[in-house]
Short mmCIF file of C-alpha atoms and ligand atoms in Angstrom, two decimals:
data_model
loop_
_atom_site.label_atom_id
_atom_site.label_comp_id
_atom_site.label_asym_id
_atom_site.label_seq_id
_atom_site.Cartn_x
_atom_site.Cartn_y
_atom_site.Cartn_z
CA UNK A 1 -25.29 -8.48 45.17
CA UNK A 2 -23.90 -11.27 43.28
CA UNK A 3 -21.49 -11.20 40.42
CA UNK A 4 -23.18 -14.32 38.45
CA UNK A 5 -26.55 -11.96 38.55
CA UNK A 6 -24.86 -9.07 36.68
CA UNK A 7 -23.50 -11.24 34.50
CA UNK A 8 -26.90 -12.78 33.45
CA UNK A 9 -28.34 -9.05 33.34
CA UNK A 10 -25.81 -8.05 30.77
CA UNK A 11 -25.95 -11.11 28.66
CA UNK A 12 -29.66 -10.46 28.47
CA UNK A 13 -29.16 -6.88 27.39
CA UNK A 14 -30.20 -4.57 30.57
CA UNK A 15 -29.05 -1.69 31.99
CA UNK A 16 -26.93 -2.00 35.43
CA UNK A 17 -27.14 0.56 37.88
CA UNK A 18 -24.61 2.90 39.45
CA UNK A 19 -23.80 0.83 42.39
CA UNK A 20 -23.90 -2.72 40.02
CA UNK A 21 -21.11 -1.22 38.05
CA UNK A 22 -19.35 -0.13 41.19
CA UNK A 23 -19.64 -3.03 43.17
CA UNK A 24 -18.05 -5.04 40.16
CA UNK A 25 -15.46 -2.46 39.45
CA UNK A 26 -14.83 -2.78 42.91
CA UNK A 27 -15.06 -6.47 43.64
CA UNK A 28 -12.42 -6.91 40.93
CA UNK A 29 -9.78 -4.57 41.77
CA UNK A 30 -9.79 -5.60 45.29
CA UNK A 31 -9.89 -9.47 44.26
CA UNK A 32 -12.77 -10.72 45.05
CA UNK A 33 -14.22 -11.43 42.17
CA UNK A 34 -12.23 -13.37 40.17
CA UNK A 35 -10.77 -13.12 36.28
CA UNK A 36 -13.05 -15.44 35.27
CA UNK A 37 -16.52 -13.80 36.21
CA UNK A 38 -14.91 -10.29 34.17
CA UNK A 39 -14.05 -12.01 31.66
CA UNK A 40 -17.49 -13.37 31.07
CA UNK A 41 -18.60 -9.90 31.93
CA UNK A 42 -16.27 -8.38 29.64
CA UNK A 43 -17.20 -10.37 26.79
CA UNK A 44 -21.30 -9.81 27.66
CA UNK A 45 -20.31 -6.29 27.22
CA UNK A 46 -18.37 -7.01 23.78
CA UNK A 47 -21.87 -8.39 22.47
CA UNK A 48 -24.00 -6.04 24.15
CA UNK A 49 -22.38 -2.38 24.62
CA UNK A 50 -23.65 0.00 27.59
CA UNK A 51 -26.08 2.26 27.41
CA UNK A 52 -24.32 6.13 27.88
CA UNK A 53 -24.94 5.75 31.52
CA UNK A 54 -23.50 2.59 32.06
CA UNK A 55 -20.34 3.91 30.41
CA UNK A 56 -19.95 7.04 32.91
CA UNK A 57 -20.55 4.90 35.72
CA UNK A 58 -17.75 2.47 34.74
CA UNK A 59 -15.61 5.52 34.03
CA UNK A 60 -16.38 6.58 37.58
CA UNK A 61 -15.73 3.35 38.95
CA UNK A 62 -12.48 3.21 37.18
CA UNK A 63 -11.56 6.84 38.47
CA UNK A 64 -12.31 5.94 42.05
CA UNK A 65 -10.44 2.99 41.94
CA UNK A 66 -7.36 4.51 42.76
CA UNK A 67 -5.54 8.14 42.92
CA UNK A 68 -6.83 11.21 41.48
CA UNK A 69 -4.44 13.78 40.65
CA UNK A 70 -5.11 16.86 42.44
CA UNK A 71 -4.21 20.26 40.12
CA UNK A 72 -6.55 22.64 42.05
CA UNK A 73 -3.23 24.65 43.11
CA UNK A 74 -2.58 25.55 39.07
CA UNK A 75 -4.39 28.79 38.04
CA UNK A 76 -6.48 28.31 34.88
CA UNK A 77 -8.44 25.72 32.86
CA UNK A 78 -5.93 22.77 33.02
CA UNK A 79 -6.75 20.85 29.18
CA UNK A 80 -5.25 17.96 28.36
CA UNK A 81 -4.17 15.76 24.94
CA UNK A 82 -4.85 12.36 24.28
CA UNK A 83 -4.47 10.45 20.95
CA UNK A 84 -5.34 6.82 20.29
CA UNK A 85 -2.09 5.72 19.48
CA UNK A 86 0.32 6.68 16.62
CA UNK A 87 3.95 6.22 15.23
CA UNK A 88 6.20 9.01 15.19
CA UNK A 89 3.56 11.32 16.81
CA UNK A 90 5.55 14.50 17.49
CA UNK A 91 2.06 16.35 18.91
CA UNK A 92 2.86 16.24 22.23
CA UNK A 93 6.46 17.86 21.96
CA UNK A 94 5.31 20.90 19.75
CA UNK A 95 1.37 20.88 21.42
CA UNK A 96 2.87 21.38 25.18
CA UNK A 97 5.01 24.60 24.50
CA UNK A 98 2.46 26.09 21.85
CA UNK A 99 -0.21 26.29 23.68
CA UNK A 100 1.64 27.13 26.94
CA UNK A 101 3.11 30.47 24.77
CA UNK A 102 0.13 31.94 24.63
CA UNK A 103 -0.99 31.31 28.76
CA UNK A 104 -2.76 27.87 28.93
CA UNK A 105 -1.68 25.78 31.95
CA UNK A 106 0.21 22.53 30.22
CA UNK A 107 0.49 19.99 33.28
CA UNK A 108 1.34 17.17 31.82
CA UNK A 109 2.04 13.25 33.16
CA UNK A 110 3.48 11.04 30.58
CA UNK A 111 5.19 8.01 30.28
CA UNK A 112 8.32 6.12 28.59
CA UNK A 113 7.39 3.81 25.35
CA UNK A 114 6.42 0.66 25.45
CA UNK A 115 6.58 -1.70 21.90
CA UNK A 116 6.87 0.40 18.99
CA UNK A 117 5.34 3.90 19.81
CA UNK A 118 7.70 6.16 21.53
CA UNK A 119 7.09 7.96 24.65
CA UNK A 120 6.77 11.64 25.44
CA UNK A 121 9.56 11.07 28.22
CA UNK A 122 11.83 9.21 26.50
CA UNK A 123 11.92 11.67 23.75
CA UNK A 124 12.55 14.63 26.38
CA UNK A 125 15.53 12.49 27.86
CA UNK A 126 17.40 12.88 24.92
CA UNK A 127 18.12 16.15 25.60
CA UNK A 128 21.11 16.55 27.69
CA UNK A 129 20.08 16.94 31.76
CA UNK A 130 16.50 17.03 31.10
CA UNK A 131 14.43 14.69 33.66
CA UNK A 132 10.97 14.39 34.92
CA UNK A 133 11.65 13.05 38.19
CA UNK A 134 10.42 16.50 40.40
CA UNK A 135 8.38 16.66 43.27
CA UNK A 136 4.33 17.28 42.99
CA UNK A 137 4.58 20.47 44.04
CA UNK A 138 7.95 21.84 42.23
CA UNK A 139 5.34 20.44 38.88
CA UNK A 140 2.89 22.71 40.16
CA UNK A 141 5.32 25.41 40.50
CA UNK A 142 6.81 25.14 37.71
CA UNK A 143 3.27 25.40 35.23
CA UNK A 144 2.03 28.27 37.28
CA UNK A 145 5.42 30.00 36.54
CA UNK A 146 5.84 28.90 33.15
CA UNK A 147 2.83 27.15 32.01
CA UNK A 148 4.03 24.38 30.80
CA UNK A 149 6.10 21.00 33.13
CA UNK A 150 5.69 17.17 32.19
CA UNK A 151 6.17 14.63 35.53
CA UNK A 152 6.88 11.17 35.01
CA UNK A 153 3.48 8.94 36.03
CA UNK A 154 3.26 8.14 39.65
CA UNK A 155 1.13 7.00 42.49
CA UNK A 156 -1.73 4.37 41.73
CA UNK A 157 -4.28 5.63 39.18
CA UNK A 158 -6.71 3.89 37.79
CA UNK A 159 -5.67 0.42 39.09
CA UNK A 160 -8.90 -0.91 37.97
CA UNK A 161 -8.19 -0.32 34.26
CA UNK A 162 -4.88 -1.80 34.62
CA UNK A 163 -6.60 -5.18 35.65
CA UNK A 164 -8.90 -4.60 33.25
CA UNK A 165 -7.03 -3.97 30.27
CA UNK A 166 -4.95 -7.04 31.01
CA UNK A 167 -7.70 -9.25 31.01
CA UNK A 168 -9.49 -7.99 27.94
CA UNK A 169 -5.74 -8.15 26.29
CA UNK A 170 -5.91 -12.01 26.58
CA UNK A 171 -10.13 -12.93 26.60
CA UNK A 172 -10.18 -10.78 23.28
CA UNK A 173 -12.59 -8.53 24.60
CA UNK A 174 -9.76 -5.12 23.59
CA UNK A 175 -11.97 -4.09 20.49
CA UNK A 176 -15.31 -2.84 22.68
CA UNK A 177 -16.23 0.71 22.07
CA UNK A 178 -17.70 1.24 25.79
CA UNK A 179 -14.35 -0.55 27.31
CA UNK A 180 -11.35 1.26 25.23
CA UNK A 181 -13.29 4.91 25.60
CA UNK A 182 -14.13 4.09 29.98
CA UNK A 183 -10.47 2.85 29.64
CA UNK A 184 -8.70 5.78 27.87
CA UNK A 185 -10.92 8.49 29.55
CA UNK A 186 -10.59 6.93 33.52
CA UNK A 187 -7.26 7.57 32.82
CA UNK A 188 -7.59 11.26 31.61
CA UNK A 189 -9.68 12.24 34.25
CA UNK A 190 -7.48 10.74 37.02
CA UNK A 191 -4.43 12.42 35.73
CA UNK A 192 -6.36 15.78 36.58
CA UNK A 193 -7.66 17.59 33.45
CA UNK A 194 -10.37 20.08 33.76
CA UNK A 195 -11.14 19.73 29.79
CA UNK A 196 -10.01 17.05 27.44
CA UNK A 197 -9.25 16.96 23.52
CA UNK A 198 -8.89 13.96 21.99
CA UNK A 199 -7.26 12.81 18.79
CA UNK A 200 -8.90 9.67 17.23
CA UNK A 201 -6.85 8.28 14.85
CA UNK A 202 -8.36 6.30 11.78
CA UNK A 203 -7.03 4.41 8.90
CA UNK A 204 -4.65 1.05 8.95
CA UNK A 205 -2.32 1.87 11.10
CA UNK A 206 -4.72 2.99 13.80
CA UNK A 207 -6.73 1.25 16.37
CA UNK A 208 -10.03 1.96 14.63
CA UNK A 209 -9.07 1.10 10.91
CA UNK A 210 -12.94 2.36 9.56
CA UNK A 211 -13.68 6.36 9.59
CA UNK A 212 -17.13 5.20 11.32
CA UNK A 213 -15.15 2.83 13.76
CA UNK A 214 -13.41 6.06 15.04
CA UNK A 215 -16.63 8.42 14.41
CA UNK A 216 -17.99 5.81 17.42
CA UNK A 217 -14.98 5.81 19.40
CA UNK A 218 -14.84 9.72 19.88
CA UNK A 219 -18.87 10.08 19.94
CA UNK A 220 -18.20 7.92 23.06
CA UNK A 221 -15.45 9.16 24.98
CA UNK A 222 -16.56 13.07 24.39
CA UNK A 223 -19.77 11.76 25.84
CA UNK A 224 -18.46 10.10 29.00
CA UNK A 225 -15.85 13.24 29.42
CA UNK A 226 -19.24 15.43 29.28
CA UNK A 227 -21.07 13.28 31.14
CA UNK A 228 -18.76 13.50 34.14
CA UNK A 229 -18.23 16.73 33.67
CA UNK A 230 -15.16 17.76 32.26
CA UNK A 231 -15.41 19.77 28.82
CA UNK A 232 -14.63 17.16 25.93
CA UNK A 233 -13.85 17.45 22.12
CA UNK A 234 -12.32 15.30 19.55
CA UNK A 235 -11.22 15.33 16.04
CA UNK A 236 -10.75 11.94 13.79
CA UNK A 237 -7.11 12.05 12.08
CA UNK A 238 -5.72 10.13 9.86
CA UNK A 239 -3.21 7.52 10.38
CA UNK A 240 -2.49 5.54 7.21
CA UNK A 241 0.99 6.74 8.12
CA UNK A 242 3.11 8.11 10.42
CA UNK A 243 2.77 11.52 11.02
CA UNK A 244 5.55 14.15 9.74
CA UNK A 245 8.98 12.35 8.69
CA UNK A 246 10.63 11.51 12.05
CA UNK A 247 10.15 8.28 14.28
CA UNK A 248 12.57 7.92 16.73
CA UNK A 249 13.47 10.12 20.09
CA UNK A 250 16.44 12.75 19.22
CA UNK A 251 14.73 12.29 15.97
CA UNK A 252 11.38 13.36 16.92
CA UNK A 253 12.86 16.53 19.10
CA UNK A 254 14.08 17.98 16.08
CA UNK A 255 11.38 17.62 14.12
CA UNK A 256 9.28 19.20 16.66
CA UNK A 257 11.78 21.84 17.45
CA UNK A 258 11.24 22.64 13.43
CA UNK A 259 7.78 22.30 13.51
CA UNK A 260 7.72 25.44 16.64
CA UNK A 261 9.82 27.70 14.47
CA UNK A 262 7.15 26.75 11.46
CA UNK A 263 9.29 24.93 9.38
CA UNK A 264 8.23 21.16 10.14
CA UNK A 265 6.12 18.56 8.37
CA UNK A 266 3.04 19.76 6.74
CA UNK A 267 1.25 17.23 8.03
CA UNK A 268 2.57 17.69 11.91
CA UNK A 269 2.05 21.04 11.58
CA UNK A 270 -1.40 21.29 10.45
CA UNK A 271 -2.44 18.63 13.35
CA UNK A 272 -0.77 20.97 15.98
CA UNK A 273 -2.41 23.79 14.96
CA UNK A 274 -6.13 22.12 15.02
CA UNK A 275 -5.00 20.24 18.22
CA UNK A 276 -3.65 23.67 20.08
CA UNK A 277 -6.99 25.59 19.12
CA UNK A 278 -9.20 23.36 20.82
CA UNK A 279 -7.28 23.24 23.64
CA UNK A 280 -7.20 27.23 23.78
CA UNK A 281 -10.78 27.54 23.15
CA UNK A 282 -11.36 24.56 25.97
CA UNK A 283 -9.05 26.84 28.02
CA UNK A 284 -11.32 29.94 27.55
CA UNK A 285 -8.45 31.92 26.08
CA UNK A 286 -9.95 32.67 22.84
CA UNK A 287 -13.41 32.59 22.39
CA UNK A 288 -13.57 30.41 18.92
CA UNK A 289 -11.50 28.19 16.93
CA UNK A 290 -10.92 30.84 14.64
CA UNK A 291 -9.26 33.65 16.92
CA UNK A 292 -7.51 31.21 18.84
CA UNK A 293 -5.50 29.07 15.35
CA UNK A 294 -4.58 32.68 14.63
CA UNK A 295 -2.87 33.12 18.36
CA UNK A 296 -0.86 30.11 17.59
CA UNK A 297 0.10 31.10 14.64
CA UNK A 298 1.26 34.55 15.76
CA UNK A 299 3.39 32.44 18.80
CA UNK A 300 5.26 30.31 16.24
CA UNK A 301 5.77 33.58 13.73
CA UNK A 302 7.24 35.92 16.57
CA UNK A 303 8.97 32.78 18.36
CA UNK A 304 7.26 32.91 21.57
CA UNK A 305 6.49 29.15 20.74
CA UNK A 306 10.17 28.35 20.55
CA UNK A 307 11.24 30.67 23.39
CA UNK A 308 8.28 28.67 25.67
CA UNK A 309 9.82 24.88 24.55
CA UNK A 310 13.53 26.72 25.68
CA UNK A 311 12.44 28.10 28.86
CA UNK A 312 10.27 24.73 29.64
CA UNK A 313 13.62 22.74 28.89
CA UNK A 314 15.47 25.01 30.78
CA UNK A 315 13.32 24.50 34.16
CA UNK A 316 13.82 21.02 34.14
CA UNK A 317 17.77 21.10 34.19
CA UNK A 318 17.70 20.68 30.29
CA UNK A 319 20.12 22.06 27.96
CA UNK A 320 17.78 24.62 26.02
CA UNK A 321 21.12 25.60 24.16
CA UNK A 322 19.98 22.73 21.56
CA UNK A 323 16.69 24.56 20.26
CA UNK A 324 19.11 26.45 18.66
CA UNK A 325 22.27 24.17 18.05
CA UNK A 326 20.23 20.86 17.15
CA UNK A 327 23.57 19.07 16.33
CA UNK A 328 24.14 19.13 19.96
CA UNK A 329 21.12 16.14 20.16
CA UNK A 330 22.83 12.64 20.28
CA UNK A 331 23.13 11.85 16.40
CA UNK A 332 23.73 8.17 15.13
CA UNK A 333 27.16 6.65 13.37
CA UNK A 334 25.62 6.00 10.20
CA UNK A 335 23.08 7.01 8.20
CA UNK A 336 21.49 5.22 5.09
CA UNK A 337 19.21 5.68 2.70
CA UNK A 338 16.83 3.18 1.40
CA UNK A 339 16.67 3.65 -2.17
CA UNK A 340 12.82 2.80 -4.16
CA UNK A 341 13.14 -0.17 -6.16
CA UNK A 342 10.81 1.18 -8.68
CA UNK A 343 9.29 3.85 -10.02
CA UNK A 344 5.25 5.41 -8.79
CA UNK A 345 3.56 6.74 -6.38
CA UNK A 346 3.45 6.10 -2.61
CA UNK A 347 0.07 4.42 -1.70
CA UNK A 348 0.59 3.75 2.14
CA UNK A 349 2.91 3.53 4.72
CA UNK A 350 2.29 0.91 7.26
CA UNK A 351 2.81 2.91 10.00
CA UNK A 352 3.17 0.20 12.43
CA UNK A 353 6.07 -1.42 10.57
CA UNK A 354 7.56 1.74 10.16
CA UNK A 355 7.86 1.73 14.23
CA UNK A 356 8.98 -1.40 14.17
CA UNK A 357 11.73 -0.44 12.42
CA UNK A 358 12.76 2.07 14.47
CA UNK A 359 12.25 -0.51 17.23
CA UNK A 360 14.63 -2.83 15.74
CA UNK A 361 17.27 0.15 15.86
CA UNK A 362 16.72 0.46 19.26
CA UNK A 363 14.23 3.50 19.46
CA UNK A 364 12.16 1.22 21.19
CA UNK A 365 11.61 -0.67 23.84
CA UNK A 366 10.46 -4.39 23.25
CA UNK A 367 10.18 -5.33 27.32
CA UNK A 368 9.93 -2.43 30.10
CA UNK A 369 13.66 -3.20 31.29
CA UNK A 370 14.99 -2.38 27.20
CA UNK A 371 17.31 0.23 27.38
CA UNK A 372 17.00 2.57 24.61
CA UNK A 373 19.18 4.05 21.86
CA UNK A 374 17.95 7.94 21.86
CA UNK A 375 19.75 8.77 18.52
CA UNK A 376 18.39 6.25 16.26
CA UNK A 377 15.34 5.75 14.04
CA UNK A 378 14.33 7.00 10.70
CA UNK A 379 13.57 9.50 8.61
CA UNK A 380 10.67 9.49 6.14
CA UNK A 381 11.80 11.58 2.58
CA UNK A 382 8.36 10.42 0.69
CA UNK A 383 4.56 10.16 2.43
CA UNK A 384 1.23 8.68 0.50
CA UNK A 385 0.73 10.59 -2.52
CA UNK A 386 4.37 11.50 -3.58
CA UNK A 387 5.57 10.98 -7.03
CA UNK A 388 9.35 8.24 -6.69
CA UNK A 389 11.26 7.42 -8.89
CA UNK A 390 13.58 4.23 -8.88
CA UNK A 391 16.87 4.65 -6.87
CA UNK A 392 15.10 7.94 -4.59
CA UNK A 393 15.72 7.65 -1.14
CA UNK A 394 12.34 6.45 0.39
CA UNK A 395 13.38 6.97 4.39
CA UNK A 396 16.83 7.47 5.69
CA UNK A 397 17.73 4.87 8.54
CA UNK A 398 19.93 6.55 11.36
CA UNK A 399 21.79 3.27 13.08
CA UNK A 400 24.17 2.60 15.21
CA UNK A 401 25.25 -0.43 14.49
CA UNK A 402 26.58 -0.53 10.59
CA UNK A 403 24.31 -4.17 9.67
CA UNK A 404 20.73 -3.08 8.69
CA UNK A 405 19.75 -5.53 6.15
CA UNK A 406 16.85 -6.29 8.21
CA UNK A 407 15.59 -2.73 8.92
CA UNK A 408 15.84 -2.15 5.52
CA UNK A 409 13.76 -5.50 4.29
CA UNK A 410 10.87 -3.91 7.35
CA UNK A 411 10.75 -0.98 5.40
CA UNK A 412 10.86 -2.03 1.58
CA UNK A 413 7.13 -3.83 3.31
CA UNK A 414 5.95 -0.61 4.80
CA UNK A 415 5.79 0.83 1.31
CA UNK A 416 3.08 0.03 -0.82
CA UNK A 417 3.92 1.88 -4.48
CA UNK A 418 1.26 2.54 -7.13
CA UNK A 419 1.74 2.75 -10.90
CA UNK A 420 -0.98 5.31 -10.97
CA UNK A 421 -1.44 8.92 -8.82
CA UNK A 422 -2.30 8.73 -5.63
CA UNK A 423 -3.98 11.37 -3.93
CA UNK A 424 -2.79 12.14 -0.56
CA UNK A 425 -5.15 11.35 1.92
CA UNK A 426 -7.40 13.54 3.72
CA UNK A 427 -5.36 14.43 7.83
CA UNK A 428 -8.46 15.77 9.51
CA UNK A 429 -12.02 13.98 9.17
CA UNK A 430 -13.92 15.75 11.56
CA UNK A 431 -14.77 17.12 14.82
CA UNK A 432 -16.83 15.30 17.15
CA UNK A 433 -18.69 17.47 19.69
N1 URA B 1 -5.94 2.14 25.07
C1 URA B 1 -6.35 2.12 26.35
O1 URA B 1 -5.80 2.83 27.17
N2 URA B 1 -7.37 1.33 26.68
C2 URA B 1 -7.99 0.52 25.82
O2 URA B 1 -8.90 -0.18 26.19
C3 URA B 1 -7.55 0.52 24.49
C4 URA B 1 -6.53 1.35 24.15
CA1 CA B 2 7.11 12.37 13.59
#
């Protein structure tokens, strides 16, 4: 087989095989065929697509390319999470407890931010003695026992998309349907999960700015997750802001400790809730969406929710003592609000400015070596669709460091304001099946 011939049969629009798409997949992780052949692959594919075959096979390729994360020794339907991307996106925090409270296996790999969207970790760390660094099998312990562990990502999956990924970044071959859902989903289905629900998000500060963009996205990746045999779902939600009020780590674990005793963002909430009932349904512990929202909701009402986040804490050498004491979570020297310079209504909220932001406080992490400031970030007080008036605090900025004339300019641009109403906009689109 020769590279330059798969090339050709792309560019002209056929179908590659099975072992075509693994003999590539392979050629290039190992080295031997070099960045310039994928790109010109990569970009054959851009024009082209991949038939739904094509796109399993890569996604298989991708898989095989490197570890696979065994969970057989974990009792249960293991589901996991994934959303395309988001600022401020608290899901993870309240999703892994929830659903664990009423007896679905949460085993969960995550990693530390990178650029302006946080990380699940880094948000855990800033709770006093919490860490992620435990052995396979303690993880596997631990979710048996209490349903519910995160581990920090380890071993060598999916080196393939890695390459990948990096090429595409800089031959501007990133916006291909078939190559972000083999990407996204290779990586799922390493990590382990049995059953897979995914949260497209739509709307400008999203990867997929069109509702039909996303409709694609998820049509494909429930289709490859399907197609290789793990049970897939997704629902398109919106992102023309960030979701709840919180974007920054300490932040973040308050909000989603609020959110578990039912008392959080309307918005966060709500997206939980739809989130958690497809994975219980994927999990086979209710038998529709239905019965299963109204589990959820009983957890959070009766506190089993909270109690699962304490004990989950707890197990990895956190101090639970702050689900109930949240002043104990590292707070920032000064807090100020950003006042509106007019008067209307709220008409978007960049959301990725709004990270920025936080980023700029030190929430973030602008190279992997950044060290990060867990107590900083800010706090939305009005989303799209809320009435202002001038002099209203629009966010609150929690800082460290007492100059913030620049924060403040980042967010006076996130803020579009309207002289007439706004209606908020619409959080779930659809599901995708
Ligand atoms: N996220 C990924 O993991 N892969 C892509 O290709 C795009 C977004
Ligand atoms: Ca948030």
């Amino acid at each position: 087989m020769r590279m330059v011939d798969l090339i050709e049969k792309k560019r002209d629009g056929f179908e590659l095989t099975k072992e075509e798409i693994q003999f590539l997949i392979n050629g290039f992780t190992n080295g031997e065929i070099p960045d310039y052949q994928m790109s010109a692959f990569s970009m054959a594919v851009f024009f082209k697509g991949m038939t739904k075959e094509e796109r399993v096979h890569l996604t298989e390729a991708m898989v095989q390319s490197g570890d696979q994360i065994d969970l057989s020794g974990i009792e249960g339907i293991k589901v996991d999470k994934h959303s395309t991307g988001g600022v401020g996106d608290t899901t993870t925090l309240v999703l892994a407890p929830l659903v664990a409270s009423v007896g679905v296996p949460v085993a969960k790999m995550s990693g530390r931010g990178l650029g302006h969207t946080g990380g699940t970790i880094d948000k855990l760390e800033s709770i006093k003695g919490f860490h992620v660094e435990i052995t396979n099998e303690e993880f596997i312990d631990l979710v048996n026992k209490n349903k519910v562990a995160v581990i920090g990502q380890s071993g060598n999956l999916t080196p393939a998309d890695k390459k990948l990924y990096a090429l595409r970044d800089v031959t501007a071959t990133v916006d291909s349907i078939p190559l972000i859902a083999s990407s996204i989903m290779s990586k799922k289905i390493a990590a382990g999960a049995d059953a897979i629900v995914l949260d497209v998000k739509t709307g400008s500060g999203a990867f997929m700015k069109s509702l039909e963009d996303a409709k694609e996205l998820a049509k494909t990746m429930v289709d490859i997750g399907n197609g290789v045999g793990r049970k897939t779902k997704a629902i398109i939600s919106d992102m023309s802001q960030p979701l709840g009020f919180a974007v920054g780590n300490a932040l973040e674990v308050k909000e989603a400790i609020d959110t578990l005793q039912g008392q959080g963002p309307e918005d966060l909430y709500e997206l939980c809730l739809t989130l958690g009932s497809h994975m219980v349904v994927l999990a086979e512990k209710a038998t529709d969406y239905k019965q299963a929202r109204e589990m959820l909701e009983e957890s959070i009402r009766n506190g089993k929710a909270l109690e699962s986040f304490k004990t989950f804490l707890a197990a990895q050498g956190g101090d639970a003592l702050v689900v109930d004491e949240p002043s104990k979570l590292p707070t920032a020297s000064y807090t100020i609000a950003v006042p509106a310079k007019q008067t209307g209504y709220v008409s978007e909220i960049t959301a990725e400015i709004v990270g920025l932001a936080a980023m700029m406080l030190g929430a973030g992490r602008a190279t992997k070596e950044s060290v990060i400031d867990l107590a900083v970030g800010v706090v939305l007080h009005k989303k799209v669709g809320d009435y202002v008036q001038a002099g209203e605090a629009l966010v609150t900025i929690h800082s460290n460091n007492e100059n913030v004339q620049e924060v403040i300019e980042k967010i006076y641009s996130a803020y579009q304001l309207s002289d007439k109403k706004v209606v908020k906009p619409t959080l779930i689109y659809t599901e995708i099946q």
